[in-house]
Coordinates of C-alpha atoms in Angstrom, one line a residue:
X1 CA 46.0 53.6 169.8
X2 CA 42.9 55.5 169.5
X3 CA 44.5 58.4 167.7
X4 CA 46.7 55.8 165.5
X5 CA 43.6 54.1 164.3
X6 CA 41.8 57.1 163.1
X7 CA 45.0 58.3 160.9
X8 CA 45.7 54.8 159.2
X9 CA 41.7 54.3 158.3
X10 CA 41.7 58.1 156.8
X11 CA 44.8 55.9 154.6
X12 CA 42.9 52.8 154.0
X13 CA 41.0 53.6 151.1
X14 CA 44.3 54.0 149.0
X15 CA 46.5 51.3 150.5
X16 CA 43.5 48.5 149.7
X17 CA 43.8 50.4 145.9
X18 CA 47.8 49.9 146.0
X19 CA 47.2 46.1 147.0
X20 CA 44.9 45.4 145.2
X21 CA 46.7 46.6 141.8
X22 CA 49.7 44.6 142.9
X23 CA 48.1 41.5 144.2
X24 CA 45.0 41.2 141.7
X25 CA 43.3 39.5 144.5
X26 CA 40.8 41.7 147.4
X27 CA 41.5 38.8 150.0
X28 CA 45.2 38.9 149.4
X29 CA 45.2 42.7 149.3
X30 CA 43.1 42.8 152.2
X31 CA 45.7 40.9 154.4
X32 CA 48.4 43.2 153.0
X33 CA 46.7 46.0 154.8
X34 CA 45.7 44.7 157.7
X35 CA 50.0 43.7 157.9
X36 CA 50.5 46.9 157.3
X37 CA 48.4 47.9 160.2
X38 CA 50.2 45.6 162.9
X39 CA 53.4 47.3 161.6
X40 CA 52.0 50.5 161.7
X41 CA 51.2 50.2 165.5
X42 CA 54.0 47.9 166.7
X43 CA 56.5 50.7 165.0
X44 CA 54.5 54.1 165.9
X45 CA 52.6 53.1 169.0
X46 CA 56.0 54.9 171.2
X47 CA 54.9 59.0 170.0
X48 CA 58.8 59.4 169.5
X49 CA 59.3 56.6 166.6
X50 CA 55.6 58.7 165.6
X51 CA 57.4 62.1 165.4
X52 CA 60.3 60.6 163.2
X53 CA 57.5 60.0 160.4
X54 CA 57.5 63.1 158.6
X55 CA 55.0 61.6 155.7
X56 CA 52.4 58.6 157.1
X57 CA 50.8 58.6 153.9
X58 CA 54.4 57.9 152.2
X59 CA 55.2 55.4 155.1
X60 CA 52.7 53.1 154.9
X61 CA 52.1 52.8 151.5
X62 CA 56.1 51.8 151.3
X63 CA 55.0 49.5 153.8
X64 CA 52.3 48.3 151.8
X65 CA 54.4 47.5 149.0
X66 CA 57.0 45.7 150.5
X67 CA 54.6 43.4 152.1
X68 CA 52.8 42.6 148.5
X69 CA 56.3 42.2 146.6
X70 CA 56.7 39.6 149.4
X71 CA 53.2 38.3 148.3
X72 CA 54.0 38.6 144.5
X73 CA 57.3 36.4 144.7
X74 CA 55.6 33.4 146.7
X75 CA 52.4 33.7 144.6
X76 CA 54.2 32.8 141.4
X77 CA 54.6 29.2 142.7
X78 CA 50.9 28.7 143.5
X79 CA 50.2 30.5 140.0
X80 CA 52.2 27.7 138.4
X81 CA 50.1 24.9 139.7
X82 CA 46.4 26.6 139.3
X83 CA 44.5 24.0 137.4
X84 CA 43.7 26.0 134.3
X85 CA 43.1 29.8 133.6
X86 CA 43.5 32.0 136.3
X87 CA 41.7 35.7 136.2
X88 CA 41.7 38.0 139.9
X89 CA 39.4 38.1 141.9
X90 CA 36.9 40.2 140.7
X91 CA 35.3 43.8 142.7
X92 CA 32.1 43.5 142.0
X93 CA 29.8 47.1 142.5
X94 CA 26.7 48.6 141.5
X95 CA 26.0 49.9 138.2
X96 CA 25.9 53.6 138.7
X97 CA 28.9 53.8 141.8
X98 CA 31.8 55.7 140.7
X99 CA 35.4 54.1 139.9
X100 CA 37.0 55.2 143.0
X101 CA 40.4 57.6 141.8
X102 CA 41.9 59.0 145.2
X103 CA 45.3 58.7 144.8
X104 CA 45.9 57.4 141.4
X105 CA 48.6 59.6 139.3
X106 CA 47.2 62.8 138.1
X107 CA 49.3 63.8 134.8
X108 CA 48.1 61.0 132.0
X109 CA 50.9 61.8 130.0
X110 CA 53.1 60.1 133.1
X111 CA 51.1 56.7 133.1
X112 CA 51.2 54.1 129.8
X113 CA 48.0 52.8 131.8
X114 CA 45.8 55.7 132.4
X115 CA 42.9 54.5 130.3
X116 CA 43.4 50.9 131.8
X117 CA 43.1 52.2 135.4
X118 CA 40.0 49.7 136.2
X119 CA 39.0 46.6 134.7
X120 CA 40.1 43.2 134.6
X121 CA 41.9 43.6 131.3
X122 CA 44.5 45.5 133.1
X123 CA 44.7 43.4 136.3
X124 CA 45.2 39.9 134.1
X125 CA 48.2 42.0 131.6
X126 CA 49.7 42.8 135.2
X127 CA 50.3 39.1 136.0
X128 CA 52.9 39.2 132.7
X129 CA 55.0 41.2 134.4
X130 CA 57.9 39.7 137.5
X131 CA 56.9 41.2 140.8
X132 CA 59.4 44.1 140.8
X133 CA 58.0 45.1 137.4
X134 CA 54.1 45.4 138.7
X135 CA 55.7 46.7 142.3
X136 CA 57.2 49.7 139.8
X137 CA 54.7 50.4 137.3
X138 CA 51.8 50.2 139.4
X139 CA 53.2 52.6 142.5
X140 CA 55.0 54.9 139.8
X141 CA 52.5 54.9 136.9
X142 CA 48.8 54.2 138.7
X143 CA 50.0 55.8 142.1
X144 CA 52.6 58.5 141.6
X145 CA 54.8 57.3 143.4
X146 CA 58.0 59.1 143.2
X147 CA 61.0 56.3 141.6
X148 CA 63.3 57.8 144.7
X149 CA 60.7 55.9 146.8
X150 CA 60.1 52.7 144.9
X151 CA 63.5 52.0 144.7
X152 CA 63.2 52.3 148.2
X153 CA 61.0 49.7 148.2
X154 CA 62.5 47.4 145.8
X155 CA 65.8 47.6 147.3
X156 CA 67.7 49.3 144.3
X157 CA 68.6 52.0 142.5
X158 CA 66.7 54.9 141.4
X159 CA 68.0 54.2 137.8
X160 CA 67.1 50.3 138.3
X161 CA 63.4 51.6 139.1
X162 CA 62.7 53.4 136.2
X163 CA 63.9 50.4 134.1
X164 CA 61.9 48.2 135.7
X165 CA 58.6 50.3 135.3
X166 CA 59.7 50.7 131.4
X167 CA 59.6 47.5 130.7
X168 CA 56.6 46.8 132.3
X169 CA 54.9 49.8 129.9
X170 CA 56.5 47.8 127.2
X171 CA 54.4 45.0 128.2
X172 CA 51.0 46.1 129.3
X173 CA 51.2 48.2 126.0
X174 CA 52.0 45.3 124.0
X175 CA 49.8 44.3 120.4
X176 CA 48.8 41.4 121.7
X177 CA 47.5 43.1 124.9
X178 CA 43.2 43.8 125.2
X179 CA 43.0 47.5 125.3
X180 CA 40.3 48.9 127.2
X181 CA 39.2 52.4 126.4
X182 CA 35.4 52.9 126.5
X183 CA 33.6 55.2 128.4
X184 CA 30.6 53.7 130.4
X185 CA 28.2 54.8 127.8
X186 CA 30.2 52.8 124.8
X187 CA 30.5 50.1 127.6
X188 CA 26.8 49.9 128.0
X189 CA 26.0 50.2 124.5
X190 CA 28.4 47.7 123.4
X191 CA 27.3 44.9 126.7
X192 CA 23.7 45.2 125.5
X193 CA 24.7 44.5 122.0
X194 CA 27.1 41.1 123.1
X195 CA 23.8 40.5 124.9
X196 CA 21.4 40.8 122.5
X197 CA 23.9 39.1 120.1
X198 CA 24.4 36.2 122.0
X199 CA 20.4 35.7 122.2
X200 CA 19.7 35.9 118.9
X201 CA 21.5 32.4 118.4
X202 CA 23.3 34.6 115.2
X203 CA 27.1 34.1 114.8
X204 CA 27.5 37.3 112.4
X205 CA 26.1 39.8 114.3
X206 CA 28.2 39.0 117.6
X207 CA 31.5 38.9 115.0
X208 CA 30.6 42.6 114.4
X209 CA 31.1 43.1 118.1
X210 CA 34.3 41.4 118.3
X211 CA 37.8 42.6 117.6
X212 CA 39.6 40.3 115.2
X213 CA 42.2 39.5 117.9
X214 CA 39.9 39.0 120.8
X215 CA 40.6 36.8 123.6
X216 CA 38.1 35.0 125.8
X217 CA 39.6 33.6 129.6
X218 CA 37.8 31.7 132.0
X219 CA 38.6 31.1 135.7
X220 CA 36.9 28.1 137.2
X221 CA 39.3 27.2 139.3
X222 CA 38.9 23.6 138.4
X223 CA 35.4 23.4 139.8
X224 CA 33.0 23.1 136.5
X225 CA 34.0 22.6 133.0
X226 CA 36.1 25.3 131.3
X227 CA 39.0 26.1 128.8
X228 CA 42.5 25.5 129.5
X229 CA 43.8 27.5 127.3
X230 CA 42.7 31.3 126.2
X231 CA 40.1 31.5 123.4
X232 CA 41.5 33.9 120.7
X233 CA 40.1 35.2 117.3
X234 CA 36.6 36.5 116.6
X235 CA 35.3 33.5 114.9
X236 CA 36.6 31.1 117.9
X237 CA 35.3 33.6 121.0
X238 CA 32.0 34.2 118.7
X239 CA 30.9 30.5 118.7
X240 CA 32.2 29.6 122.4
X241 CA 30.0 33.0 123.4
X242 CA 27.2 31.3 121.6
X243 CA 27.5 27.9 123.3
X244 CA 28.0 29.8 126.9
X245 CA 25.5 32.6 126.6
X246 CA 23.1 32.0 123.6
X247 CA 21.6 28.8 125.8
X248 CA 21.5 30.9 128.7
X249 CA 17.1 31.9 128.0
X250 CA 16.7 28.4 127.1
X251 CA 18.2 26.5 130.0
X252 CA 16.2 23.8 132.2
X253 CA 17.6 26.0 135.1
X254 CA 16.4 29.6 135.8
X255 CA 19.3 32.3 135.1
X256 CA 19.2 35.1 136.9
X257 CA 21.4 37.8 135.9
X258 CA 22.3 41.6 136.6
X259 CA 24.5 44.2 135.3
X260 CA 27.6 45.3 137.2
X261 CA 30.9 47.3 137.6
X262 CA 33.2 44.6 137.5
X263 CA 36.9 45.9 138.6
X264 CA 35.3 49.7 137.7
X265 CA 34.1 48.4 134.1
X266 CA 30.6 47.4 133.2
X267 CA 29.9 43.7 133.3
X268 CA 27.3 40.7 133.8
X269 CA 26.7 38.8 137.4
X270 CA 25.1 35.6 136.3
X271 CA 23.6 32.7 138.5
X272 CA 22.1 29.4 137.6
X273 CA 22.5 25.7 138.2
X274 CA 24.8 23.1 136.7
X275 CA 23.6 19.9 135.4
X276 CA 24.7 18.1 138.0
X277 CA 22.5 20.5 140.3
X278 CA 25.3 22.8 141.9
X279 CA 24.6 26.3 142.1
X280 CA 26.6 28.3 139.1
X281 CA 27.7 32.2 140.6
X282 CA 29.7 34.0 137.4
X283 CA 30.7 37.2 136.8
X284 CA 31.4 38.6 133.4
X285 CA 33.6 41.8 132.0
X286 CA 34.3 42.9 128.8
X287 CA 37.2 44.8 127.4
X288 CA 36.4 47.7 125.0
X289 CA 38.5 49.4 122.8
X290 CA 37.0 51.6 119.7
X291 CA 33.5 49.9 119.8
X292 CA 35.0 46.1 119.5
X293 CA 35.3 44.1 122.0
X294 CA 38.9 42.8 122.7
X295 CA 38.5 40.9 125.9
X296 CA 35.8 39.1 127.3
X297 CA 36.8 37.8 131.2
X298 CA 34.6 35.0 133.4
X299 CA 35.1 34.5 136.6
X300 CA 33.2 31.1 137.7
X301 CA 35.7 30.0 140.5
X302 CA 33.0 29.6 143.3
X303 CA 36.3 30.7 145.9
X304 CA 36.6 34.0 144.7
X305 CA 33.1 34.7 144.2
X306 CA 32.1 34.5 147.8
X307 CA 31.3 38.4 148.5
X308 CA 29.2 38.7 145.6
X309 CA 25.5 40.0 147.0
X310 CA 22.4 37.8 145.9
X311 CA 20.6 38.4 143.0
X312 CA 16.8 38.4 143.6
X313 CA 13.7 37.3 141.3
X314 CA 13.4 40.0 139.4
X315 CA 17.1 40.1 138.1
X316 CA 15.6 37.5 135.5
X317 CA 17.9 36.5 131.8
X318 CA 18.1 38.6 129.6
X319 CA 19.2 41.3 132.1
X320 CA 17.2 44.7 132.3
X321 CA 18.8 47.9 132.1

């Protein structure tokens, strides 16, 4: 057991990536793995059944998949009934930490989301797609999968696969889609400018940030006060930033606030207190595409915020860079 423990954690790294592409949730894809473990060792522990595995890495990360398409088709019930927006869970780092990229596809010209690897942006497009769509384009397109192997997975045809994974590029490709493209200097440049923006109290020069079609989503999981539907259009998400963010140095409350890598992509961890005296924990990520912002994300459900690490006294409003 010794022995099959040390192989599958040398895989772990890139079977938590593969769920958590899939699942857009780190609990969820955190499960997935730890599934795929207890099949792992109730398969492999007899060194025969071991022997028959010519490719582990290839083995388990079928196994992966076929345990979050499982997740994906039950999930789209409890999707249906989530009391307003939904957004994943967000994977909140250190400013400075490197994406990680083991075991993503290595050819760009092969993957419609290559620029979109990290970031929210991409993981709230993937929840568009039907589960055997996201199954295919993220193990084909992200991972490199081979489409022998997902059909595998997906129980089809080789053909069927690459259809699948098509359409999906169709749709995370889409106009209507927030494109994310900056590199974290234009990330950083741009999040200090939505900052400073927002403080001044000045519509115009936070429309000069935003891309005409911008859309604003909040997650609140029904817990505090939020949109139902999707803010779009600069002049809409410009005011509602205002009313969210341009308070923010004036509140009663002290805000606290820090940035972050949020999903790989620069962003804001924000804490205060509501009116009502409950604790607020947000985090905030931006989609950037040729300087403009096309997406601005805010994840305030207090239920998928719970690994977040505590902000301290100094990480005062407006945040220090």
């Amino acid at each position: 057991m010794r022995d099959l423990a040390t192989e599958f954690e040398a895989e772990r790294g890139r079977l938590l990536a593969v769920a958590h592409r899939m699942l857009g949730s780190r609990s969820e894809a955190e499960d997935a793995v730890q599934e795929t473990w207890l099949r792992y060792a109730g398969a492999l522990a007899d060194p025969a059944a071991r022997a028959e595995i010519r490719e582990l890495s290839a083995w388990l990360t079928t196994t992966c998949a076929r345990i979050c398409l499982d997740v994906l088709r039950s999930a789209r019930v409890r999707r249906e009934a989530y009391p307003g927006q939904w957004l994943p869970e967000p994977v909140v780092g250190q400013v400075g930490a490197a994406a990680p990229t083991d075991g993503y596809a290595p050819d760009p010209a092969e993957r419609a989301v290559r620029t979109d690897q990290v970031g929210t942006a991409l993981l709230v497009v993937l929840e568009r797609l039907a589960p055997e769509q996201r199954v295919a384009l993220v193990l084909h397109d992200v991972f490199a999968v081979p489409f022998a192997r997902v059909a595998d997975v997906l129980g089809t045809t080789e053909v069927a696969a690459r259809q699948l994974a098509s359409r999906a590029r169709r749709a995370v490709t889409a106009p209507d889609v927030p494109r994310h493209t900056a590199d974290p200097a234009e990330q950083r440049r741009v999040l200090q400018a939505f900052v400073a923006a927002t403080e001044s109290g000045e519509l115009d020069p936070l429309l000069r940030l935003l891309a005409p079609d911008v859309v604003f989503v909040g997650d609140s999981g029904g817990h505090f006060p939020a949109a139902r539907r999707p803010v779009v259009g600069a002049d809409a998400v410009g005011r509602f930033a205002l009313g969210l963010f341009g308070r923010a140095g004036r509140y009663t409350h002290r805000v606290l606030a820090r940035p972050v890598l949020v999903d790989g992509v620069l962003g804001l961890q924000i804490e205060t207190t509501h009116t009502d005296g409950r604790p607020i924990r947000m985090v905030t990520a931006l989609a950037v595409h040729e300087g403009r912002i096309t997406g601005v994300f805010n994840q305030l459900n207090p239920e998928k915020l719970t690994d977040l690490p505590p902000l301290g006294d100094d990480d005062r409003w407006p945040p220090r860079w």
